[in-house]
Short mmCIF file of C-alpha atoms in Angstrom, two decimals:
data_model
loop_
_atom_site.label_atom_id
_atom_site.label_comp_id
_atom_site.label_asym_id
_atom_site.label_seq_id
_atom_site.Cartn_x
_atom_site.Cartn_y
_atom_site.Cartn_z
CA MET A 882 50.98 -58.77 29.74
CA LYS A 883 47.58 -57.10 30.20
CA PHE A 884 44.31 -58.42 31.63
CA LYS A 885 42.05 -55.92 30.08
CA ASN A 886 39.37 -58.17 28.40
CA TYR A 887 36.98 -56.83 30.83
CA LYS A 888 37.49 -53.24 30.06
CA LYS A 889 34.52 -53.15 27.95
CA LEU A 890 33.46 -49.71 29.48
CA SER A 891 36.26 -48.09 28.08
CA PHE A 892 34.66 -48.60 24.73
CA VAL A 893 31.35 -47.34 26.35
CA PHE A 894 33.12 -43.91 26.84
CA ILE A 895 34.66 -43.64 23.43
CA PHE A 896 31.40 -44.57 21.98
CA ILE A 897 29.58 -41.74 24.21
CA ALA A 898 32.47 -39.51 23.08
CA THR A 899 31.72 -39.52 19.41
CA LEU A 900 28.11 -39.39 20.08
CA THR A 901 28.35 -36.30 22.40
CA ALA A 902 31.13 -34.92 19.69
CA CYS A 903 28.95 -34.71 16.62
CA GLU A 904 26.73 -31.66 17.35
CA ASP A 905 29.73 -29.99 17.78
CA TYR A 906 30.94 -30.61 14.04
CA PHE A 907 27.48 -30.30 12.31
CA GLY A 908 27.84 -27.06 9.79
CA ASP A 909 31.50 -26.30 10.72
CA ASP A 910 32.58 -27.69 7.03
CA ILE A 911 29.93 -29.21 4.59
CA ASN A 912 32.91 -31.48 3.56
CA SER A 913 33.67 -32.81 6.82
CA ASN A 914 32.25 -35.74 8.22
CA PRO A 915 30.11 -35.28 11.79
CA ASN A 916 30.39 -38.73 12.55
CA THR A 917 34.55 -38.85 12.74
CA PRO A 918 35.15 -35.66 14.95
CA LEU A 919 38.67 -33.88 14.71
CA VAL A 920 38.71 -33.61 18.68
CA VAL A 921 36.84 -35.49 21.00
CA PRO A 922 35.45 -33.28 24.02
CA VAL A 923 37.19 -33.12 27.35
CA THR A 924 33.99 -33.88 29.36
CA ALA A 925 34.14 -37.36 27.18
CA ARG A 926 38.12 -38.02 27.90
CA ILE A 927 38.31 -37.28 31.26
CA ALA A 928 35.99 -40.56 32.22
CA HIS A 929 38.20 -42.76 29.77
CA VAL A 930 41.22 -41.77 31.51
CA GLN A 931 39.88 -42.03 34.94
CA LEU A 932 38.87 -45.71 34.12
CA THR A 933 42.25 -46.50 32.67
CA ILE A 934 44.16 -45.47 35.92
CA VAL A 935 41.60 -47.40 38.04
CA ASP A 936 41.99 -50.11 36.06
CA ALA A 937 45.94 -50.11 36.31
CA THR A 938 45.51 -49.69 40.08
CA GLY A 939 43.58 -52.97 40.59
CA GLY A 940 45.44 -54.62 37.80
CA MET A 941 48.99 -54.63 37.32
CA TRP A 942 49.72 -52.76 40.47
CA SER A 943 48.05 -54.42 42.63
CA LEU A 944 49.10 -58.04 41.36
CA PHE A 945 52.63 -57.10 41.67
CA ASN A 946 52.91 -54.70 44.40
CA ASN A 947 50.79 -56.67 46.61
CA MET A 948 52.43 -60.24 45.44
CA PHE A 949 55.79 -58.54 46.48
CA THR A 950 54.59 -57.54 49.70
CA GLN A 951 53.30 -61.13 50.55
CA GLN A 952 49.71 -60.35 50.57
CA VAL A 953 48.95 -62.47 47.56
CA GLU A 954 50.85 -65.56 45.98
CA GLY A 955 51.40 -66.26 42.36
CA VAL A 956 50.78 -70.53 42.68
CA GLU A 957 50.44 -71.52 39.27
CA ARG A 958 51.90 -71.23 35.33
CA GLN A 959 53.68 -67.72 34.60
CA TRP A 960 52.11 -66.43 38.14
CA ASP A 961 54.53 -68.96 39.86
CA ALA A 962 57.41 -67.88 37.91
CA PHE A 963 56.59 -64.15 38.79
CA ASN A 964 56.26 -64.95 42.65
CA ASN A 965 59.90 -66.17 42.67
CA TYR A 966 60.92 -62.98 40.96
CA ASN A 967 61.57 -64.53 37.21
CA ILE A 968 59.72 -61.39 35.70
CA GLN A 969 60.91 -60.35 32.31
CA PRO A 970 60.78 -56.74 31.01
CA VAL A 971 57.96 -57.62 28.54
CA ARG A 972 55.62 -58.32 31.42
CA PHE A 973 55.37 -54.64 32.20
CA ASN A 974 54.89 -53.34 28.36
CA GLY A 975 50.99 -52.79 29.41
CA ALA A 976 51.32 -51.00 32.61
CA TRP A 977 53.82 -48.86 30.59
CA GLN A 978 51.34 -48.10 28.20
CA ASP A 979 48.52 -47.55 30.45
CA ILE A 980 50.65 -45.17 32.22
CA TYR A 981 52.13 -43.07 28.93
CA GLU A 982 50.11 -43.56 25.89
CA ASN A 983 46.62 -44.13 27.67
CA SER A 984 46.84 -41.79 30.82
CA LEU A 985 49.80 -38.93 30.66
CA VAL A 986 49.80 -38.11 27.04
CA GLU A 987 45.92 -37.94 27.15
CA LEU A 988 45.81 -35.94 29.96
CA LYS A 989 48.46 -33.53 28.99
CA GLU A 990 45.99 -33.02 25.65
CA ILE A 991 42.98 -33.06 27.74
CA GLU A 992 44.43 -29.99 29.79
CA ALA A 993 45.96 -27.99 26.68
CA GLN A 994 42.19 -28.13 25.61
CA SER A 995 40.57 -26.88 28.50
CA ILE A 996 42.90 -23.82 29.10
CA GLU A 997 42.31 -23.30 25.68
CA ASP A 998 38.52 -23.50 26.23
CA GLY A 999 38.86 -21.65 29.60
CA ASN A 1000 37.45 -24.64 31.40
CA ASN A 1001 39.87 -24.11 34.85
CA HIS A 1002 38.03 -26.79 36.79
CA PHE A 1003 38.73 -29.43 34.17
CA VAL A 1004 42.56 -28.18 33.69
CA ALA A 1005 42.12 -28.93 37.84
CA ILE A 1006 41.07 -32.24 37.36
CA SER A 1007 43.77 -33.10 34.78
CA LYS A 1008 46.75 -31.93 36.64
CA VAL A 1009 45.40 -34.05 40.07
CA LEU A 1010 45.09 -36.89 37.73
CA GLU A 1011 48.44 -36.38 36.18
CA ALA A 1012 50.16 -35.71 39.44
CA TYR A 1013 48.54 -39.01 41.14
CA THR A 1014 49.55 -41.26 37.60
CA VAL A 1015 53.19 -39.76 37.56
CA MET A 1016 53.58 -40.69 41.35
CA MET A 1017 52.24 -44.08 40.63
CA ALA A 1018 54.40 -44.72 37.86
CA THR A 1019 57.54 -43.08 39.53
CA ASP A 1020 56.91 -44.92 42.73
CA VAL A 1021 57.69 -48.34 41.02
CA TRP A 1022 59.97 -47.54 37.99
CA GLY A 1023 62.20 -44.46 39.70
CA ASP A 1024 63.63 -42.34 36.94
CA ILE A 1025 61.03 -41.92 33.98
CA PRO A 1026 60.16 -39.73 31.26
CA PHE A 1027 58.19 -36.78 32.39
CA THR A 1028 59.16 -33.11 30.96
CA GLU A 1029 58.77 -34.49 27.15
CA ILE A 1030 56.00 -36.81 27.57
CA ALA A 1031 53.58 -34.34 25.85
CA LEU A 1032 55.90 -33.95 22.85
CA GLY A 1033 54.19 -37.13 20.78
CA GLY A 1034 55.52 -37.58 17.38
CA GLU A 1035 58.11 -34.68 17.82
CA ASN A 1036 59.50 -36.83 20.40
CA ILE A 1037 59.15 -40.62 20.16
CA ALA A 1038 62.25 -40.97 22.63
CA PRO A 1039 61.80 -38.79 25.75
CA ALA A 1040 64.57 -38.32 27.94
CA PHE A 1041 63.92 -39.76 31.54
CA ASP A 1042 64.13 -37.37 34.62
CA ASP A 1043 65.35 -37.34 37.73
CA GLN A 1044 62.80 -38.74 40.31
CA ALA A 1045 63.99 -36.35 43.33
CA THR A 1046 64.96 -33.32 41.33
CA VAL A 1047 62.44 -33.19 38.45
CA ILE A 1048 59.46 -35.53 39.12
CA TYR A 1049 58.50 -35.11 42.61
CA PRO A 1050 58.78 -31.66 42.96
CA ALA A 1051 56.68 -31.45 39.75
CA ILE A 1052 53.92 -33.76 41.37
CA LYS A 1053 53.85 -31.17 44.29
CA SER A 1054 53.50 -28.16 41.91
CA LEU A 1055 50.47 -29.58 39.93
CA LEU A 1056 48.74 -30.58 42.68
CA GLU A 1057 49.22 -26.75 44.18
CA GLU A 1058 48.00 -25.83 40.69
CA ALA A 1059 44.79 -27.83 40.99
CA LEU A 1060 44.23 -26.71 44.37
CA ALA A 1061 44.19 -23.13 43.05
CA LEU A 1062 42.35 -23.81 40.15
CA PHE A 1063 39.63 -25.39 42.10
CA ASN A 1064 39.37 -21.93 44.12
CA GLY A 1065 38.62 -19.97 41.28
CA PRO A 1066 35.97 -19.90 38.48
CA SER A 1067 34.78 -23.04 36.96
CA GLY A 1068 34.57 -21.69 33.21
CA SER A 1069 31.70 -22.48 30.86
CA VAL A 1070 31.85 -26.13 31.42
CA ILE A 1071 31.49 -27.90 34.41
CA PRO A 1072 32.39 -31.21 35.59
CA SER A 1073 29.36 -33.23 36.50
CA SER A 1074 28.27 -36.75 37.19
CA SER A 1075 28.15 -37.52 33.47
CA ASN A 1076 31.72 -37.23 33.04
CA ASP A 1077 33.33 -37.11 36.37
CA LEU A 1078 33.66 -40.79 37.43
CA PHE A 1079 35.20 -40.15 40.62
CA TYR A 1080 33.45 -37.22 42.44
CA ALA A 1081 30.92 -36.07 40.26
CA GLY A 1082 32.14 -32.82 39.55
CA ASP A 1083 31.97 -32.12 43.58
CA VAL A 1084 35.00 -29.50 43.74
CA ASP A 1085 35.01 -29.77 47.81
CA LYS A 1086 35.96 -33.43 47.29
CA TRP A 1087 38.49 -33.01 44.89
CA LYS A 1088 40.16 -30.72 47.18
CA LEU A 1089 39.66 -32.95 50.04
CA ALA A 1090 41.71 -35.52 47.61
CA ILE A 1091 44.40 -33.38 46.79
CA HIS A 1092 44.96 -33.00 50.37
CA ALA A 1093 45.03 -36.74 50.73
CA ILE A 1094 47.52 -37.10 48.03
CA LEU A 1095 49.98 -34.44 49.36
CA ALA A 1096 49.85 -36.38 52.50
CA ARG A 1097 50.95 -39.81 50.87
CA TYR A 1098 53.45 -37.98 48.97
CA TYR A 1099 55.51 -36.24 51.89
CA LEU A 1100 55.18 -39.52 53.74
CA HIS A 1101 57.14 -41.21 50.89
CA LEU A 1102 59.76 -38.20 51.34
CA GLY A 1103 60.20 -38.52 54.92
CA ASP A 1104 58.74 -35.51 55.85
CA ASN A 1105 55.96 -36.72 58.68
CA ALA A 1106 55.07 -33.23 59.53
CA ASN A 1107 54.05 -31.94 56.28
CA ALA A 1108 52.29 -35.56 55.59
CA LEU A 1109 50.39 -34.92 59.02
CA VAL A 1110 49.10 -31.43 58.05
CA GLN A 1111 47.91 -32.46 54.77
CA ALA A 1112 45.87 -35.70 56.26
CA LYS A 1113 44.45 -33.51 58.54
CA LEU A 1114 42.99 -31.29 55.78
CA SER A 1115 41.93 -33.88 53.83
CA PHE A 1116 39.13 -36.97 54.09
CA SER A 1117 36.92 -37.09 57.29
CA SER A 1118 35.07 -40.44 56.32
CA ARG A 1119 35.06 -43.22 53.68
CA ALA A 1120 32.41 -41.35 51.71
CA ASP A 1121 35.36 -39.15 50.54
CA ASN A 1122 37.69 -41.88 49.05
CA MET A 1123 38.81 -41.23 45.75
CA GLY A 1124 37.78 -43.82 43.38
CA PHE A 1125 34.98 -45.91 41.44
CA GLU A 1126 32.70 -48.55 42.06
CA TYR A 1127 32.46 -51.18 39.16
CA PRO A 1128 29.06 -51.97 37.55
CA GLY A 1129 29.90 -55.65 37.53
CA SER A 1130 29.97 -58.26 34.76
CA PRO A 1131 30.64 -58.00 32.12
CA ASN A 1132 32.32 -54.94 32.94
CA ALA A 1133 33.74 -56.09 35.97
CA ALA A 1134 36.74 -55.29 38.51
CA GLN A 1135 40.11 -56.10 37.71
CA TRP A 1136 40.64 -58.52 40.39
CA TYR A 1137 37.43 -60.29 39.76
CA GLY A 1138 38.55 -60.39 35.94
CA PHE A 1139 41.81 -61.88 36.66
CA ASN A 1140 40.31 -64.71 38.86
CA VAL A 1141 37.85 -65.63 36.39
CA GLY A 1142 40.29 -65.87 33.67
CA ARG A 1143 43.24 -67.03 35.87
CA GLU A 1144 41.29 -69.10 38.23
CA GLY A 1145 44.34 -71.17 40.21
CA ASP A 1146 47.07 -68.73 39.28
CA MET A 1147 46.99 -66.36 42.21
CA GLU A 1148 45.81 -67.18 46.02
CA PHE A 1149 46.07 -65.65 49.38
CA HIS A 1150 49.46 -65.86 50.78
CA PRO A 1151 50.59 -67.70 53.85
CA THR A 1152 52.47 -64.74 55.37
CA MET A 1153 49.39 -62.42 55.38
CA ARG A 1154 47.58 -65.64 56.99
CA SER A 1155 49.96 -65.94 59.72
CA ILE A 1156 50.39 -62.34 60.60
CA MET A 1157 46.34 -62.03 60.80
CA GLU A 1158 45.85 -65.50 62.90
CA GLY A 1159 48.68 -64.11 65.24
CA LEU A 1160 46.38 -61.51 66.25
CA ASN A 1161 43.26 -63.51 66.35
CA ASP A 1162 41.80 -61.61 62.99
CA THR A 1163 39.56 -64.36 62.30
CA ASP A 1164 36.53 -62.39 61.11
CA ARG A 1165 38.66 -60.62 58.29
CA LEU A 1166 40.36 -63.55 57.41
CA THR A 1167 37.29 -65.62 57.05
CA ILE A 1168 36.86 -62.83 53.93
CA PHE A 1169 40.12 -62.56 52.52
CA ASP A 1170 41.16 -66.34 52.88
CA LYS A 1171 39.06 -67.66 50.57
CA THR A 1172 40.06 -69.33 47.05
CA PHE A 1173 40.67 -66.79 44.34
CA ASN A 1174 37.78 -67.67 41.91
CA SER A 1175 34.31 -65.63 40.92
CA ASP A 1176 33.13 -66.81 44.20
CA HIS A 1177 35.71 -64.61 46.24
CA PRO A 1178 33.40 -62.53 48.92
CA TYR A 1179 35.80 -59.27 48.73
CA LEU A 1180 37.19 -59.72 45.22
CA VAL A 1181 33.49 -59.17 43.51
CA ASP A 1182 32.53 -57.70 39.97
CA ASN A 1183 31.50 -54.59 41.33
CA TYR A 1184 34.49 -53.91 43.52
CA ARG A 1185 35.05 -50.34 44.34
CA GLN A 1186 38.75 -49.83 43.04
CA ASP A 1187 39.86 -47.06 45.70
CA LEU A 1188 42.79 -45.17 44.49
CA ILE A 1189 43.48 -43.40 48.08
CA THR A 1190 41.14 -43.92 51.01
CA TYR A 1191 40.03 -42.35 54.61
CA ARG A 1192 41.41 -45.50 56.20
CA GLU A 1193 44.80 -44.81 54.59
CA ILE A 1194 44.79 -41.07 55.79
CA GLN A 1195 44.05 -42.16 59.22
CA PHE A 1196 46.77 -44.36 59.39
CA ILE A 1197 49.11 -41.57 58.18
CA ILE A 1198 47.98 -39.39 61.00
CA ALA A 1199 48.26 -42.51 63.33
CA GLU A 1200 51.82 -42.99 61.90
CA THR A 1201 53.12 -39.01 61.95
CA SER A 1202 51.34 -37.42 64.67
CA SER A 1203 53.16 -36.88 67.93
CA ASP A 1204 50.19 -36.64 70.61
CA ASP A 1205 49.13 -39.91 71.65
CA THR A 1206 45.56 -39.23 71.86
CA GLU A 1207 45.68 -38.25 68.05
CA LYS A 1208 47.33 -41.48 67.14
CA ARG A 1209 44.90 -43.43 68.79
CA THR A 1210 41.84 -41.90 67.75
CA ALA A 1211 43.19 -42.39 64.05
CA TYR A 1212 44.29 -45.58 64.68
CA THR A 1213 40.96 -46.88 65.92
CA ASN A 1214 39.29 -44.95 63.19
CA ALA A 1215 41.53 -46.70 60.42
CA ILE A 1216 40.84 -50.06 61.89
CA MET A 1217 37.13 -49.33 61.87
CA ALA A 1218 36.79 -48.52 58.50
CA SER A 1219 39.14 -51.35 57.19
CA PHE A 1220 36.39 -53.82 59.05
CA THR A 1221 33.38 -51.58 57.35
CA GLU A 1222 35.35 -52.12 54.08
CA VAL A 1223 34.95 -55.67 54.00
CA GLY A 1224 31.23 -55.57 55.14
CA PHE A 1225 30.88 -55.87 58.79
CA ASP A 1226 28.95 -53.20 60.84
CA ALA A 1227 32.01 -51.57 62.45
CA GLY A 1228 30.06 -48.88 64.33
CA ALA A 1229 27.43 -51.31 66.14
CA GLY A 1230 28.99 -55.00 65.01
CA THR A 1231 31.03 -57.07 67.50
CA GLU A 1232 33.48 -58.11 64.98
CA TYR A 1233 35.60 -54.75 65.19
CA SER A 1234 34.81 -54.17 69.05
CA THR A 1235 36.17 -57.61 69.79
CA TYR A 1236 39.08 -57.29 67.84
CA ILE A 1237 40.24 -53.71 69.16
CA ALA A 1238 39.86 -55.50 72.49
CA ASN A 1239 43.17 -57.58 72.13
CA THR A 1240 45.68 -55.59 73.43
CA ASP A 1241 48.08 -56.59 71.18
CA VAL A 1242 46.15 -54.65 68.33
CA LEU A 1243 45.65 -52.09 70.57
CA PRO A 1244 47.24 -51.21 73.99
CA LEU A 1245 45.16 -50.43 77.13
CA ALA A 1246 46.58 -46.65 77.38
CA GLY A 1247 48.71 -44.55 75.32
CA ALA A 1248 49.32 -44.89 71.37
CA PRO A 1249 49.97 -47.81 69.45
CA SER A 1250 53.53 -48.43 68.10
CA LEU A 1251 54.93 -48.00 64.87
CA VAL A 1252 54.99 -51.83 64.47
CA GLN A 1253 51.22 -51.82 65.56
CA VAL A 1254 50.09 -49.00 63.07
CA MET A 1255 51.81 -50.40 60.10
CA THR A 1256 50.90 -53.77 60.65
CA GLN A 1257 47.10 -53.07 60.81
CA LYS A 1258 47.66 -50.81 57.80
CA TYR A 1259 49.15 -53.93 55.83
CA ILE A 1260 46.12 -55.87 57.01
CA GLY A 1261 43.39 -52.95 56.83
CA MET A 1262 44.71 -52.18 53.00
CA PHE A 1263 44.46 -55.37 51.23
CA VAL A 1264 45.51 -55.59 47.53
CA GLN A 1265 46.05 -51.64 47.70
CA PRO A 1266 49.30 -51.05 46.14
CA GLU A 1267 50.20 -48.64 48.35
CA VAL A 1268 51.06 -51.18 50.96
CA PHE A 1269 54.53 -52.07 48.48
CA SER A 1270 55.74 -48.06 49.18
CA ASP A 1271 54.81 -48.69 53.09
CA TRP A 1272 56.86 -51.68 53.25
CA ARG A 1273 59.37 -50.17 51.53
CA ARG A 1274 59.54 -47.28 53.75
CA THR A 1275 59.31 -49.01 57.30
CA GLY A 1276 60.60 -52.87 56.59
CA ILE A 1277 56.76 -53.49 58.43
CA PRO A 1278 55.93 -56.44 58.54
CA THR A 1279 58.93 -58.42 58.51
CA LEU A 1280 59.13 -60.43 55.18
CA THR A 1281 61.36 -63.19 54.04
CA ALA A 1282 62.41 -63.17 50.30
CA VAL A 1283 61.00 -65.95 48.30
CA THR A 1284 64.04 -66.91 46.47
CA GLY A 1285 67.45 -65.87 46.02
CA SER A 1286 70.25 -63.46 47.83
CA ASP A 1287 69.22 -60.20 46.51
CA GLY A 1288 65.91 -59.89 48.93
CA ILE A 1289 62.43 -58.92 47.84
CA PRO A 1290 61.99 -56.51 44.82
CA ARG A 1291 61.80 -53.07 45.47
CA SER A 1292 60.86 -51.69 42.22
CA TRP A 1293 59.87 -52.46 38.69
CA ASP A 1294 61.76 -53.13 35.35
CA LEU A 1295 61.06 -51.03 32.65
CA GLY A 1296 58.61 -52.52 29.68
CA GLU A 1297 60.66 -54.33 27.06
CA ASN A 1298 59.26 -51.65 24.32
CA GLU A 1299 60.88 -48.69 26.23
CA TYR A 1300 64.53 -50.84 25.81
CA LEU A 1301 63.90 -51.79 22.40
CA PHE A 1302 62.30 -48.06 20.91
CA ASN A 1303 63.85 -45.38 23.14
CA PRO A 1304 67.41 -45.07 22.86
CA ASN A 1305 67.43 -42.49 25.71
CA ALA A 1306 66.06 -45.79 28.06
CA PRO A 1307 68.87 -46.92 30.93
CA ALA A 1308 70.79 -49.97 29.95
CA ARG A 1309 69.29 -53.29 30.78
CA ASP A 1310 69.86 -54.28 34.19
CA ALA A 1311 69.57 -57.93 35.64
CA LYS A 1312 68.99 -56.41 39.14
CA ALA A 1313 66.48 -53.99 38.04
CA LEU A 1314 63.64 -55.25 40.36
CA TRP A 1315 66.19 -54.56 43.20
CA LYS A 1316 66.94 -51.25 42.64
CA ARG A 1317 65.87 -48.64 45.07
CA VAL A 1318 63.71 -45.38 44.11
CA ASP A 1319 65.13 -42.36 45.28
CA TRP A 1320 62.85 -42.06 48.63
CA ASP A 1321 63.48 -45.89 49.34
CA ASN A 1322 66.25 -45.36 51.60
#
C-alpha cells in the first residue's frame, strides 16, 4: 500500500531532468531524439531520490514505526487491523520498492555516473544518501540485499546480506568515504540550490550530517563513546537539520496527505497522551492531540520532514555523556528545540520555562536519568521514525502490546513481491514482525 497521490514533486523533477538533459544531446547524433536523452544528468536525479527518501520517512516509516511505539493509533478501516498487528506482507511492497528500486538502485547509478564524470561531491552525496537509506531499511528488516543491489537486470534475485557483518560495516564505510570526498576537490559540477534539496550544496552542512548519522549509527550498536564523539562533531542548531520543507498543497507533506485522504483512520495515541498529561506537558499536547485531518496544527501541508535533527543529537549527548553538566545542558537544549519545533518561542516564551521548572522533567541539580532523557526524546520526536529504534534499544517508555502474547512488533515483514519473486528471500514467517534485528538485544 502506498500513499503517494501527493508526490507530484517527483514528476516536476523528472520533467526538469528531461529539459535539462536536452542540451547535452543536441548534435551528438543526428538520428537521436534530443527530447528522449539516454542518460538523465546527476544534477536532476539527486533531488528526485532525496524526495523519495523524505516521502518514505514521513510516509510508511512514520506510519508504522510511530504506530508500533504508540504515538499514533490506527482506529478505522485497515489501520484498525494494522494497529492490532494484523499486517500482511503486501502492505510493505510500496516501502520496499521505494527503498530499492527508487532509491538504492538510483543512487548506485548516480554514484557510478558521478565517478565517471569526476564530480566528487555528487559521489559524496550519493554515498551519504545510500548509507542513510540502507540504515533506514536494515533497521526495520534486519538482513536485506545490499552487495548485489546494483546489478539490475544481471541479477533480479539479489542475495540477502547479514546485518551485523556486512550491512552495518558498509554503512560506516560509506559515510567515511563521503567525508573524505567532501574534504577534497569537488569536480567540475558542484551541488547547488538547484539540485540539492537538503543543503543547497553547502558542503559544511553535509559534513555535519555525516557526523550526525554516525552518532545514530554508533548508538544503535551500543557504542556510547563513539556516539558521543560523533554527536559533538555534528549539528549545533536547528538550522543544521537534514530534511526538506514541502511547498504545500497540492505538493503536500506525507502526513497531511494521509490525513486528508484517510481522515479518521489514524489518531493521537492514548499512551502518549497519558505520558504527556503525567508531566503536565499541556502546551505541546494542545498541538499534538488534535483530530488528524487537514486542520491539524502540526501535521500541516508544508510540514518540514527532517531525516535527522539537532534535537535528536542533543538527546544523544544527554544519553551518552558521563559529565553531569554536559548531560544537563544537552537535555535542556533538546527540549527547548522540541518546543521551538512545534511553534513556541522557546528562548523567550513561557511554555518551555514553565515546563522545565517541573522537577519530574528536570531535577533541581545533577543530570537527568536515562528514563527522563528517553521519555523527553519520545515526546520531542513526535512522528519521527527513529522513536521505534530508541524504544527497541532502551524499552523506554514502558509500552503494553495492543493484543496477543507476542508483545509489540520489533521489525517489519518483507514485501510480498520479495517472497514471490526472489528465491533468495528468507522463508515466510508468521512471526516476522516480532523478530529482532541484530542490534536489538
